[in-house]
Short mmCIF file of N, CA and C in Angstrom, two decimals:
data_model
loop_
_atom_site.label_atom_id
_atom_site.label_comp_id
_atom_site.label_asym_id
_atom_site.label_seq_id
_atom_site.Cartn_x
_atom_site.Cartn_y
_atom_site.Cartn_z
N LEU B 1 338.33 -100.83 -45.32
CA LEU B 1 337.21 -100.21 -46.04
C LEU B 1 337.27 -99.65 -45.92
N MET B 2 337.17 -98.40 -45.13
CA MET B 2 335.86 -97.04 -44.16
C MET B 2 338.05 -96.62 -44.50
N GLU B 3 338.93 -96.98 -44.50
CA GLU B 3 340.29 -96.14 -44.98
C GLU B 3 340.08 -95.27 -46.43
N THR B 4 338.88 -96.30 -46.75
CA THR B 4 338.87 -96.09 -48.98
C THR B 4 337.71 -95.35 -49.11
N GLY B 5 336.58 -95.25 -48.15
CA GLY B 5 335.72 -94.33 -47.67
C GLY B 5 335.00 -95.40 -48.36
N GLN B 6 334.55 -96.04 -48.20
CA GLN B 6 334.44 -97.43 -48.23
C GLN B 6 332.68 -97.93 -47.50
N ASN B 7 331.94 -98.58 -47.87
CA ASN B 7 330.61 -98.59 -46.06
C ASN B 7 331.42 -100.44 -46.10
N ALA B 8 330.16 -100.82 -44.63
CA ALA B 8 331.60 -101.70 -43.73
C ALA B 8 329.62 -102.35 -43.02
N LEU B 9 329.42 -103.27 -43.07
CA LEU B 9 328.72 -103.67 -42.74
C LEU B 9 329.52 -104.85 -41.12
N LEU B 10 328.66 -104.20 -40.09
CA LEU B 10 329.34 -105.85 -38.31
C LEU B 10 328.39 -106.36 -37.78
N PHE B 11 329.38 -107.02 -37.08
CA PHE B 11 328.06 -107.96 -36.30
C PHE B 11 328.89 -108.23 -34.45
N PRO B 12 329.12 -106.65 -34.04
CA PRO B 12 329.26 -106.65 -33.28
C PRO B 12 329.97 -108.42 -32.08
N GLY B 13 328.10 -108.52 -32.29
CA GLY B 13 328.54 -109.85 -31.36
C GLY B 13 328.84 -111.66 -31.86
N GLY B 14 329.06 -111.25 -33.83
CA GLY B 14 329.89 -112.86 -33.73
C GLY B 14 328.80 -113.42 -34.18
N VAL B 15 329.72 -114.70 -34.37
CA VAL B 15 329.34 -116.39 -34.19
C VAL B 15 328.37 -115.91 -32.99
N ARG B 16 328.38 -115.26 -31.95
CA ARG B 16 327.69 -115.91 -30.72
C ARG B 16 326.75 -115.45 -30.81
N GLU B 17 325.96 -114.63 -31.21
CA GLU B 17 325.04 -113.80 -31.15
C GLU B 17 324.64 -114.83 -32.43
N VAL B 18 325.19 -114.79 -33.43
CA VAL B 18 324.22 -116.24 -34.60
C VAL B 18 323.73 -117.09 -33.78
N PHE B 19 324.87 -117.48 -34.02
CA PHE B 19 325.11 -119.31 -33.46
C PHE B 19 323.49 -119.12 -31.62
N HIS B 20 323.58 -117.92 -31.29
CA HIS B 20 322.80 -118.64 -30.11
C HIS B 20 322.29 -119.77 -29.86
N GLY B 21 321.33 -119.50 -28.58
CA GLY B 21 320.49 -120.41 -28.15
C GLY B 21 319.11 -120.82 -28.13
N LYS B 22 318.78 -121.72 -27.55
CA LYS B 22 317.56 -121.77 -27.66
C LYS B 22 316.83 -120.68 -26.76
N ASP B 23 316.73 -120.55 -25.97
CA ASP B 23 316.43 -119.16 -25.09
C ASP B 23 316.90 -117.91 -24.76
N GLU B 24 317.75 -117.78 -26.52
CA GLU B 24 318.76 -116.64 -26.39
C GLU B 24 318.51 -115.69 -27.83
N ALA B 25 317.07 -115.41 -27.70
CA ALA B 25 316.65 -115.26 -29.25
C ALA B 25 316.71 -113.50 -28.69
N TYR B 26 317.61 -112.39 -29.79
CA TYR B 26 317.51 -111.70 -29.51
C TYR B 26 317.81 -110.97 -28.36
N GLN B 27 319.02 -111.32 -28.18
CA GLN B 27 320.09 -111.27 -26.74
C GLN B 27 320.31 -110.74 -27.65
N LEU B 28 322.16 -109.88 -26.97
CA LEU B 28 322.58 -109.23 -27.34
C LEU B 28 323.89 -109.78 -26.59
N PHE B 29 325.83 -109.62 -27.00
CA PHE B 29 326.55 -111.11 -27.06
C PHE B 29 327.06 -110.12 -27.47
N TRP B 30 327.83 -108.73 -26.97
CA TRP B 30 329.07 -108.32 -27.46
C TRP B 30 330.38 -108.32 -26.32
N PRO B 31 330.99 -108.21 -27.20
CA PRO B 31 332.23 -108.57 -25.73
C PRO B 31 332.29 -107.57 -25.30
N GLU B 32 333.87 -107.18 -24.47
CA GLU B 32 333.93 -106.87 -23.73
C GLU B 32 334.97 -105.57 -24.54
N LYS B 33 335.36 -105.53 -25.85
CA LYS B 33 336.08 -104.29 -26.17
C LYS B 33 335.60 -103.49 -26.78
N VAL B 34 336.44 -102.19 -27.18
CA VAL B 34 335.94 -101.25 -28.46
C VAL B 34 336.14 -100.87 -29.41
N ASP B 35 336.69 -101.92 -29.75
CA ASP B 35 337.11 -101.76 -31.23
C ASP B 35 337.08 -101.68 -31.72
N PHE B 36 335.79 -101.93 -32.19
CA PHE B 36 335.11 -102.14 -33.46
C PHE B 36 334.81 -99.51 -33.35
N VAL B 37 334.49 -99.59 -32.06
CA VAL B 37 334.07 -98.22 -32.23
C VAL B 37 335.66 -97.55 -33.06
N ARG B 38 337.07 -97.81 -32.16
CA ARG B 38 338.32 -97.28 -32.30
C ARG B 38 338.09 -96.26 -33.73
N ILE B 39 337.88 -97.85 -33.61
CA ILE B 39 338.10 -97.80 -35.85
C ILE B 39 336.94 -96.97 -36.11
N ALA B 40 335.99 -97.39 -36.42
CA ALA B 40 334.88 -96.31 -36.42
C ALA B 40 334.94 -94.98 -36.25
N ALA B 41 336.04 -94.43 -35.27
CA ALA B 41 336.35 -93.31 -34.63
C ALA B 41 337.62 -92.79 -35.75
N ARG B 42 338.50 -93.73 -35.81
CA ARG B 42 339.81 -93.41 -36.03
C ARG B 42 339.11 -93.00 -38.16
N PHE B 43 338.13 -93.59 -38.20
CA PHE B 43 338.28 -93.25 -40.07
C PHE B 43 336.45 -92.08 -39.99
N ASN B 44 335.53 -91.82 -38.23
CA ASN B 44 335.10 -90.60 -38.49
C ASN B 44 333.58 -91.47 -39.47
N ALA B 45 333.54 -92.56 -38.87
CA ALA B 45 332.99 -93.40 -39.07
C ALA B 45 330.61 -92.82 -38.83
N THR B 46 330.68 -93.17 -39.74
CA THR B 46 328.64 -92.87 -38.47
C THR B 46 328.73 -94.51 -39.08
N VAL B 47 327.80 -95.67 -37.43
CA VAL B 47 327.49 -95.96 -37.32
C VAL B 47 325.58 -96.09 -37.10
N VAL B 48 325.37 -96.68 -38.16
CA VAL B 48 324.03 -96.99 -37.82
C VAL B 48 323.53 -98.66 -37.33
N PRO B 49 322.78 -98.06 -36.39
CA PRO B 49 322.47 -99.42 -35.91
C PRO B 49 321.00 -100.48 -36.21
N LEU B 50 321.35 -101.53 -36.83
CA LEU B 50 320.01 -102.11 -37.29
C LEU B 50 319.85 -103.21 -36.34
N SER B 51 318.53 -103.48 -36.14
CA SER B 51 318.13 -104.32 -35.59
C SER B 51 316.67 -105.09 -35.86
N ALA B 52 317.52 -106.37 -36.12
CA ALA B 52 316.54 -107.24 -36.77
C ALA B 52 315.54 -108.19 -36.13
N VAL B 53 313.93 -108.56 -36.21
CA VAL B 53 313.54 -109.68 -35.91
C VAL B 53 312.86 -111.14 -36.53
N GLY B 54 312.65 -111.14 -36.53
CA GLY B 54 311.99 -112.79 -37.24
C GLY B 54 313.27 -113.98 -37.90
N ALA B 55 314.07 -113.61 -38.17
CA ALA B 55 315.02 -114.96 -38.51
C ALA B 55 315.27 -116.38 -36.96
N ALA B 56 315.04 -115.69 -36.04
CA ALA B 56 315.12 -116.97 -34.95
C ALA B 56 313.97 -117.64 -34.24
N ASP B 57 313.27 -116.92 -35.09
CA ASP B 57 311.38 -117.14 -34.85
C ASP B 57 310.78 -118.11 -36.57
N SER B 58 312.17 -117.91 -36.90
CA SER B 58 311.97 -119.24 -38.51
C SER B 58 312.50 -120.66 -38.25
N VAL B 59 313.35 -120.64 -37.27
CA VAL B 59 313.76 -122.27 -37.38
C VAL B 59 313.59 -123.15 -35.55
N ASN B 60 313.62 -123.79 -34.86
CA ASN B 60 313.13 -124.70 -34.18
C ASN B 60 314.63 -125.41 -33.85
N ILE B 61 315.42 -124.87 -32.83
CA ILE B 61 316.69 -124.72 -32.68
C ILE B 61 316.30 -126.16 -31.72
N LEU B 62 317.02 -127.59 -32.31
CA LEU B 62 316.94 -129.52 -30.88
C LEU B 62 317.75 -129.28 -30.26
N ILE B 63 319.21 -128.86 -31.11
CA ILE B 63 320.82 -129.09 -30.17
C ILE B 63 321.31 -128.21 -30.49
N ASP B 64 321.04 -127.67 -28.94
CA ASP B 64 322.10 -125.76 -28.97
C ASP B 64 323.78 -126.18 -28.88
N ALA B 65 324.32 -125.54 -29.40
CA ALA B 65 325.76 -125.23 -29.96
C ALA B 65 326.37 -126.15 -28.72
N PRO B 66 326.43 -126.22 -27.64
CA PRO B 66 327.13 -126.37 -26.77
C PRO B 66 326.65 -127.55 -26.54
N ASP B 67 326.04 -128.39 -26.82
CA ASP B 67 325.20 -129.40 -26.59
C ASP B 67 325.97 -130.32 -28.12
N ILE B 68 326.04 -130.09 -28.25
CA ILE B 68 326.57 -130.50 -30.01
C ILE B 68 327.93 -131.58 -28.90
N LEU B 69 328.57 -130.56 -28.52
CA LEU B 69 329.82 -131.02 -28.44
C LEU B 69 330.01 -132.46 -27.52
N LYS B 70 328.80 -132.01 -27.00
CA LYS B 70 328.62 -133.81 -26.13
C LYS B 70 328.35 -134.91 -26.27
N LEU B 71 328.02 -134.59 -27.90
CA LEU B 71 327.33 -136.24 -28.50
C LEU B 71 328.62 -137.65 -28.50
N PRO B 72 327.72 -137.61 -28.34
CA PRO B 72 329.01 -139.75 -29.12
C PRO B 72 329.52 -139.94 -29.96
N PHE B 73 330.54 -141.50 -30.42
CA PHE B 73 330.29 -141.46 -31.35
C PHE B 73 331.41 -140.98 -31.96
N GLY B 74 332.18 -139.81 -30.98
CA GLY B 74 332.87 -138.79 -31.54
C GLY B 74 332.41 -137.57 -32.37
N ILE B 75 331.18 -137.36 -32.45
CA ILE B 75 330.10 -136.51 -33.49
C ILE B 75 330.86 -135.15 -32.17
N GLY B 76 330.82 -135.00 -31.03
CA GLY B 76 330.94 -134.02 -30.93
C GLY B 76 332.05 -133.39 -30.61
N GLU B 77 333.57 -134.43 -30.46
CA GLU B 77 334.83 -134.60 -30.85
C GLU B 77 334.81 -133.96 -32.27
N ARG B 78 334.66 -134.10 -32.76
CA ARG B 78 334.44 -133.66 -34.35
C ARG B 78 334.15 -132.12 -34.30
N ALA B 79 333.27 -131.74 -33.84
CA ALA B 79 332.26 -130.07 -33.45
C ALA B 79 333.43 -130.00 -33.24
N ALA B 80 334.22 -130.46 -31.75
CA ALA B 80 334.58 -129.20 -30.68
C ALA B 80 336.71 -129.15 -31.50
N ASN B 81 337.02 -130.60 -32.79
CA ASN B 81 338.38 -130.33 -33.15
C ASN B 81 337.49 -128.88 -34.69
N SER B 82 336.60 -128.96 -34.70
CA SER B 82 336.34 -128.37 -36.00
C SER B 82 335.97 -126.45 -35.44
N SER B 83 335.87 -126.66 -34.35
CA SER B 83 335.44 -124.89 -34.39
C SER B 83 336.65 -124.86 -32.93
N ALA B 84 337.93 -125.55 -33.33
CA ALA B 84 338.57 -125.52 -32.45
C ALA B 84 339.60 -124.79 -33.34
N ASN B 85 339.88 -125.38 -34.45
CA ASN B 85 340.67 -124.36 -35.82
C ASN B 85 340.19 -123.61 -36.46
N THR B 86 339.03 -123.35 -37.13
CA THR B 86 338.27 -122.35 -37.36
C THR B 86 339.48 -120.44 -37.12
N ILE B 87 339.78 -119.76 -37.49
CA ILE B 87 340.21 -118.19 -36.94
C ILE B 87 339.13 -117.48 -37.09
N SER B 88 339.97 -116.74 -35.66
CA SER B 88 338.78 -115.76 -35.05
C SER B 88 338.57 -114.57 -35.87
N ALA B 89 337.71 -114.19 -36.52
CA ALA B 89 337.65 -112.58 -37.05
C ALA B 89 338.07 -111.42 -35.72
N ARG B 90 338.33 -111.49 -35.07
CA ARG B 90 338.77 -111.25 -34.09
C ARG B 90 340.00 -111.12 -33.33
N PHE B 91 340.49 -109.80 -33.92
CA PHE B 91 342.03 -109.61 -34.10
C PHE B 91 342.66 -110.13 -32.37
N ASN B 92 343.40 -110.96 -31.28
CA ASN B 92 345.14 -110.61 -30.82
C ASN B 92 343.75 -111.98 -29.15
N VAL B 93 343.05 -112.24 -30.87
CA VAL B 93 342.42 -113.42 -29.66
C VAL B 93 341.88 -114.70 -30.22
N ASN B 94 342.13 -115.33 -28.77
CA ASN B 94 341.84 -116.51 -29.67
C ASN B 94 341.03 -117.08 -29.31
N ASN B 95 340.58 -119.07 -29.64
CA ASN B 95 338.61 -119.66 -30.25
C ASN B 95 338.16 -119.11 -28.37
N GLU B 96 338.40 -119.22 -27.55
CA GLU B 96 337.89 -119.47 -26.24
C GLU B 96 337.05 -118.94 -26.09
N GLY B 97 336.44 -118.21 -26.07
CA GLY B 97 335.66 -117.51 -25.91
C GLY B 97 334.27 -117.78 -26.94
N GLU B 98 334.95 -117.99 -28.54
CA GLU B 98 333.75 -117.92 -29.25
C GLU B 98 333.74 -119.73 -29.95
N LEU B 99 331.91 -120.61 -29.84
CA LEU B 99 332.15 -122.01 -29.77
C LEU B 99 331.92 -122.09 -31.59
N PHE B 100 332.23 -121.61 -32.72
CA PHE B 100 332.12 -121.91 -33.61
C PHE B 100 331.68 -123.25 -33.93
N GLN B 101 329.83 -123.23 -33.72
CA GLN B 101 329.97 -124.59 -34.15
C GLN B 101 328.17 -124.20 -34.76
N PRO B 102 327.38 -124.31 -35.42
CA PRO B 102 325.79 -124.14 -34.98
C PRO B 102 325.02 -124.30 -33.53
N PRO B 103 323.42 -124.37 -34.02
CA PRO B 103 322.71 -124.82 -33.28
C PRO B 103 322.27 -126.02 -34.78
N PHE B 104 322.11 -127.63 -34.22
CA PHE B 104 321.51 -128.40 -34.94
C PHE B 104 319.96 -127.12 -34.49
N ALA B 105 319.47 -126.88 -35.69
CA ALA B 105 318.24 -126.15 -36.18
C ALA B 105 316.91 -126.11 -37.24
N LEU B 106 315.79 -126.45 -37.43
CA LEU B 106 316.05 -127.10 -38.55
C LEU B 106 314.76 -126.10 -38.73
N PRO B 107 315.30 -126.23 -40.42
CA PRO B 107 313.55 -124.76 -40.76
C PRO B 107 311.52 -124.73 -40.00
N LYS B 108 311.33 -124.27 -39.93
CA LYS B 108 309.87 -124.29 -39.57
C LYS B 108 308.95 -124.44 -40.24
N LEU B 109 307.51 -124.69 -40.98
CA LEU B 109 306.88 -125.58 -42.28
C LEU B 109 306.81 -123.31 -42.16
N LEU B 110 305.89 -122.45 -42.11
CA LEU B 110 306.35 -121.91 -41.79
C LEU B 110 307.52 -120.59 -41.95
N PRO B 111 308.24 -119.10 -42.17
CA PRO B 111 308.94 -118.69 -42.18
C PRO B 111 308.04 -117.21 -41.11
N ALA B 112 308.68 -116.94 -40.02
CA ALA B 112 308.13 -115.27 -39.74
C ALA B 112 307.99 -114.18 -40.44
N ARG B 113 307.43 -113.73 -39.79
CA ARG B 113 307.27 -112.00 -40.10
C ARG B 113 309.35 -112.19 -40.05
N HIS B 114 310.01 -110.64 -40.70
CA HIS B 114 310.42 -110.13 -40.63
C HIS B 114 310.80 -108.99 -40.77
N TYR B 115 311.07 -108.48 -39.47
CA TYR B 115 311.61 -107.15 -38.29
C TYR B 115 312.12 -106.24 -38.98
N PHE B 116 312.98 -105.30 -39.75
CA PHE B 116 313.93 -104.51 -39.03
C PHE B 116 313.63 -103.33 -39.62
N VAL B 117 314.14 -102.10 -38.20
CA VAL B 117 313.97 -101.04 -37.25
C VAL B 117 315.68 -100.55 -37.68
N PHE B 118 315.75 -99.53 -38.14
CA PHE B 118 316.98 -99.23 -38.54
C PHE B 118 317.19 -97.78 -37.49
N GLY B 119 318.50 -97.96 -36.14
CA GLY B 119 318.31 -96.57 -35.26
C GLY B 119 318.98 -95.18 -35.51
N LYS B 120 319.12 -94.51 -34.92
CA LYS B 120 319.75 -92.77 -35.23
C LYS B 120 320.68 -93.15 -35.44
N PRO B 121 321.08 -92.83 -37.02
CA PRO B 121 322.76 -92.60 -37.26
C PRO B 121 323.90 -91.49 -36.06
N MET B 122 324.58 -92.65 -35.75
CA MET B 122 325.86 -91.86 -34.49
C MET B 122 326.40 -91.60 -35.14
N SER B 123 327.55 -90.26 -35.17
CA SER B 123 328.97 -90.02 -35.63
C SER B 123 329.75 -90.33 -34.87
N THR B 124 330.61 -90.66 -34.98
CA THR B 124 331.97 -89.94 -34.48
C THR B 124 333.22 -89.30 -34.65
N GLU B 125 332.27 -88.69 -34.71
CA GLU B 125 332.62 -87.01 -35.24
C GLU B 125 334.13 -86.91 -34.38
N ASN B 126 333.00 -86.45 -33.11
CA ASN B 126 333.71 -86.24 -32.25
C ASN B 126 334.28 -87.45 -31.20
N VAL B 127 334.24 -88.44 -31.96
CA VAL B 127 334.75 -90.11 -30.82
C VAL B 127 336.43 -90.16 -30.58
N ASN B 128 337.35 -89.30 -30.08
CA ASN B 128 338.63 -89.13 -30.71
C ASN B 128 339.13 -91.29 -30.42
N TYR B 129 339.66 -91.86 -30.89
CA TYR B 129 339.87 -92.67 -30.91
C TYR B 129 341.04 -93.27 -29.73
N LYS B 130 341.59 -92.53 -29.35
CA LYS B 130 343.19 -93.08 -28.62
C LYS B 130 342.24 -92.60 -26.95
N ASP B 131 341.11 -92.02 -26.40
CA ASP B 131 340.46 -92.58 -24.92
C ASP B 131 339.43 -93.36 -24.85
N LYS B 132 340.09 -93.94 -24.23
CA LYS B 132 339.77 -94.90 -24.28
C LYS B 132 338.01 -94.81 -23.48
N ALA B 133 337.42 -94.58 -22.44
CA ALA B 133 336.70 -93.95 -21.71
C ALA B 133 335.45 -93.24 -22.68
N ALA B 134 336.32 -92.30 -23.82
CA ALA B 134 334.50 -92.27 -25.31
C ALA B 134 334.58 -92.53 -25.86
N CYS B 135 335.12 -93.99 -26.43
CA CYS B 135 334.52 -95.11 -26.85
C CYS B 135 334.09 -96.24 -26.24
N ASP B 136 334.40 -96.05 -25.01
CA ASP B 136 334.36 -97.29 -24.22
C ASP B 136 331.99 -96.74 -24.19
N ASP B 137 332.10 -94.88 -24.13
CA ASP B 137 330.68 -94.52 -23.74
C ASP B 137 329.68 -94.18 -25.44
N PHE B 138 330.52 -94.18 -26.41
CA PHE B 138 329.57 -94.25 -27.71
C PHE B 138 329.33 -95.66 -27.36
N TYR B 139 330.40 -97.32 -27.49
CA TYR B 139 330.01 -98.28 -27.49
C TYR B 139 328.60 -98.22 -26.79
N GLN B 140 329.16 -98.17 -25.49
CA GLN B 140 327.79 -98.89 -24.75
C GLN B 140 326.36 -98.20 -25.34
N ASN B 141 325.99 -96.52 -25.99
CA ASN B 141 325.34 -95.42 -26.79
C ASN B 141 324.24 -97.14 -27.79
N VAL B 142 326.15 -97.41 -28.59
CA VAL B 142 325.44 -98.33 -29.31
C VAL B 142 324.10 -99.28 -29.36
N LYS B 143 325.17 -100.15 -27.47
CA LYS B 143 324.72 -100.97 -27.66
C LYS B 143 322.97 -100.97 -27.15
N GLY B 144 322.80 -99.61 -26.32
CA GLY B 144 321.57 -99.20 -25.91
C GLY B 144 320.51 -98.93 -26.91
N GLU B 145 321.50 -98.39 -28.02
CA GLU B 145 320.53 -97.91 -29.09
C GLU B 145 319.78 -99.45 -29.82
N MET B 146 321.11 -100.24 -29.80
CA MET B 146 320.51 -101.47 -30.11
C MET B 146 319.33 -102.36 -29.26
N GLN B 147 319.32 -102.49 -28.85
CA GLN B 147 318.31 -102.77 -27.63
C GLN B 147 317.49 -102.24 -27.76
N ARG B 148 317.32 -100.73 -27.54
CA ARG B 148 315.70 -99.46 -27.56
C ARG B 148 315.32 -100.29 -28.72
N GLY B 149 316.57 -100.89 -30.47
CA GLY B 149 315.54 -101.25 -31.59
C GLY B 149 314.49 -102.73 -31.62
N PHE B 150 315.53 -103.72 -30.75
CA PHE B 150 314.54 -104.89 -30.66
C PHE B 150 313.28 -104.92 -29.99
N ASP B 151 313.31 -103.98 -28.71
CA ASP B 151 312.86 -103.92 -28.05
C ASP B 151 311.35 -102.97 -28.39
N ASP B 152 311.64 -102.33 -29.39
CA ASP B 152 310.14 -101.58 -30.32
C ASP B 152 309.76 -101.92 -31.19
N VAL B 153 310.50 -102.85 -32.12
CA VAL B 153 309.58 -103.84 -33.08
C VAL B 153 309.08 -104.82 -32.49
N LEU B 154 310.17 -105.53 -31.17
CA LEU B 154 309.45 -106.45 -30.83
C LEU B 154 307.88 -106.27 -29.98
N ARG B 155 307.68 -104.87 -29.33
CA ARG B 155 306.66 -104.96 -28.97
C ARG B 155 305.14 -104.66 -30.26
N ALA B 156 305.74 -103.74 -31.22
CA ALA B 156 305.33 -103.24 -32.23
C ALA B 156 304.92 -104.16 -33.12
N ARG B 157 305.41 -105.58 -33.12
CA ARG B 157 305.55 -107.23 -34.12
C ARG B 157 303.75 -107.84 -32.66
N GLU B 158 303.77 -107.42 -32.12
CA GLU B 158 302.23 -108.19 -31.28
C GLU B 158 301.45 -107.45 -31.37
N LYS B 159 301.99 -106.26 -31.91
CA LYS B 159 300.38 -105.38 -32.35
C LYS B 159 300.05 -105.35 -33.82
N ASP B 160 301.04 -106.44 -34.69
CA ASP B 160 301.23 -106.58 -35.79
C ASP B 160 300.07 -107.25 -36.65
N PRO B 161 299.35 -107.30 -37.46
CA PRO B 161 297.24 -108.56 -37.84
C PRO B 161 298.11 -109.44 -38.48
N PHE B 162 299.60 -108.67 -39.88
CA PHE B 162 300.05 -110.28 -40.48
C PHE B 162 300.79 -110.31 -39.66
N LYS B 163 300.83 -110.80 -38.16
CA LYS B 163 302.17 -110.98 -37.64
C LYS B 163 302.37 -112.62 -38.56
N ASN B 164 301.41 -113.45 -38.32
CA ASN B 164 301.25 -114.88 -38.50
C ASN B 164 301.30 -114.83 -40.01
N THR B 165 301.87 -116.23 -40.32
CA THR B 165 302.49 -116.02 -41.14
C THR B 165 301.35 -117.27 -42.75
N ALA B 166 300.64 -118.20 -41.75
CA ALA B 166 299.16 -118.71 -42.62
C ALA B 166 298.40 -116.95 -43.07
N SER B 167 297.79 -116.50 -41.87
CA SER B 167 297.44 -115.19 -42.30
C SER B 167 297.69 -114.28 -43.48
N ARG B 168 299.04 -113.74 -43.30
CA ARG B 168 299.33 -112.60 -44.16
C ARG B 168 299.35 -113.80 -45.80
N LEU B 169 299.96 -114.81 -45.47
CA LEU B 169 299.79 -115.56 -47.16
C LEU B 169 298.55 -115.07 -47.40
N ARG B 170 297.52 -115.53 -46.62
CA ARG B 170 295.70 -115.89 -46.77
C ARG B 170 295.48 -114.22 -47.65
N HIS B 171 295.80 -112.95 -46.71
CA HIS B 171 295.28 -112.10 -47.01
C HIS B 171 296.14 -112.12 -48.69
N GLU B 172 296.58 -112.13 -48.61
CA GLU B 172 297.94 -111.52 -49.94
C GLU B 172 297.16 -112.41 -50.93
N VAL B 173 297.06 -113.77 -50.89
CA VAL B 173 296.70 -114.03 -52.05
C VAL B 173 295.76 -113.74 -52.72
N LEU B 174 294.21 -113.67 -51.63
CA LEU B 174 292.31 -113.61 -51.99
C LEU B 174 292.55 -111.66 -52.44
N THR B 175 293.47 -110.67 -51.92
CA THR B 175 293.60 -109.31 -51.89
C THR B 175 294.14 -109.23 -53.21
N GLY B 176 295.15 -110.54 -53.57
CA GLY B 176 296.59 -110.13 -54.88
C GLY B 176 297.08 -108.48 -54.02
N LYS B 177 297.35 -107.85 -52.68
CA LYS B 177 298.29 -107.19 -52.53
C LYS B 177 298.80 -107.41 -51.15
N LYS B 178 299.82 -106.91 -50.80
CA LYS B 178 301.14 -107.29 -49.72
C LYS B 178 300.70 -106.90 -48.66
N ALA B 179 301.05 -107.73 -47.75
CA ALA B 179 300.46 -107.07 -46.73
C ALA B 179 300.78 -105.88 -46.17
N ALA B 180 300.76 -105.04 -45.48
CA ALA B 180 300.69 -103.71 -45.14
C ALA B 180 302.07 -103.94 -43.54
N THR B 181 303.07 -102.71 -44.09
CA THR B 181 304.09 -103.21 -43.22
C THR B 181 303.18 -101.37 -42.27
N PHE B 182 304.45 -100.86 -41.22
CA PHE B 182 303.84 -100.05 -40.48
C PHE B 182 304.73 -99.58 -40.22
N SER B 183 304.61 -98.47 -38.78
CA SER B 183 305.68 -97.64 -38.50
C SER B 183 305.88 -98.02 -37.30
N ILE B 184 307.06 -98.15 -36.57
CA ILE B 184 306.77 -98.33 -35.14
C ILE B 184 307.04 -97.03 -33.96
N ASP B 185 306.41 -96.67 -33.24
CA ASP B 185 306.35 -95.41 -32.75
C ASP B 185 306.81 -96.09 -31.77
#
């Protein structure tokens, strides 16, 4: 994609972040390898961190993924076999570090409000993709920008008068207007 100048959306935390546990919402679970930075630098790509909050607050996780593997009557064994047979998207990596098993979750009656914040665009123009230290430094900067985005939006959410879905819906129905959004300072 990058070789042809197309945009790409990448989730460095992969399935580990998507299938997080009950008490792990909005945490980064990035691998130690900096491969995505090396690829971005090779094509002089600009990385734009995106922190999103709300999805994890819209579901109740009843059984964490590792606990599903312990379920009786062959359920856990089937889940483990299915996970083991899923091919990892990471090159040169077996599936030992990634569990391709979602937690058992049910949606909440009303979904949480979703918040998105784009971090500062970060150019790889001056990063040599063959320089492991430079790639690692860039990687840590991107990761820090992601965490800053989460921290900022979680802090701003606490001041949002429309974070409660029922209150927001009531406001929108009574006024005929969408609930206001806000900037994150």
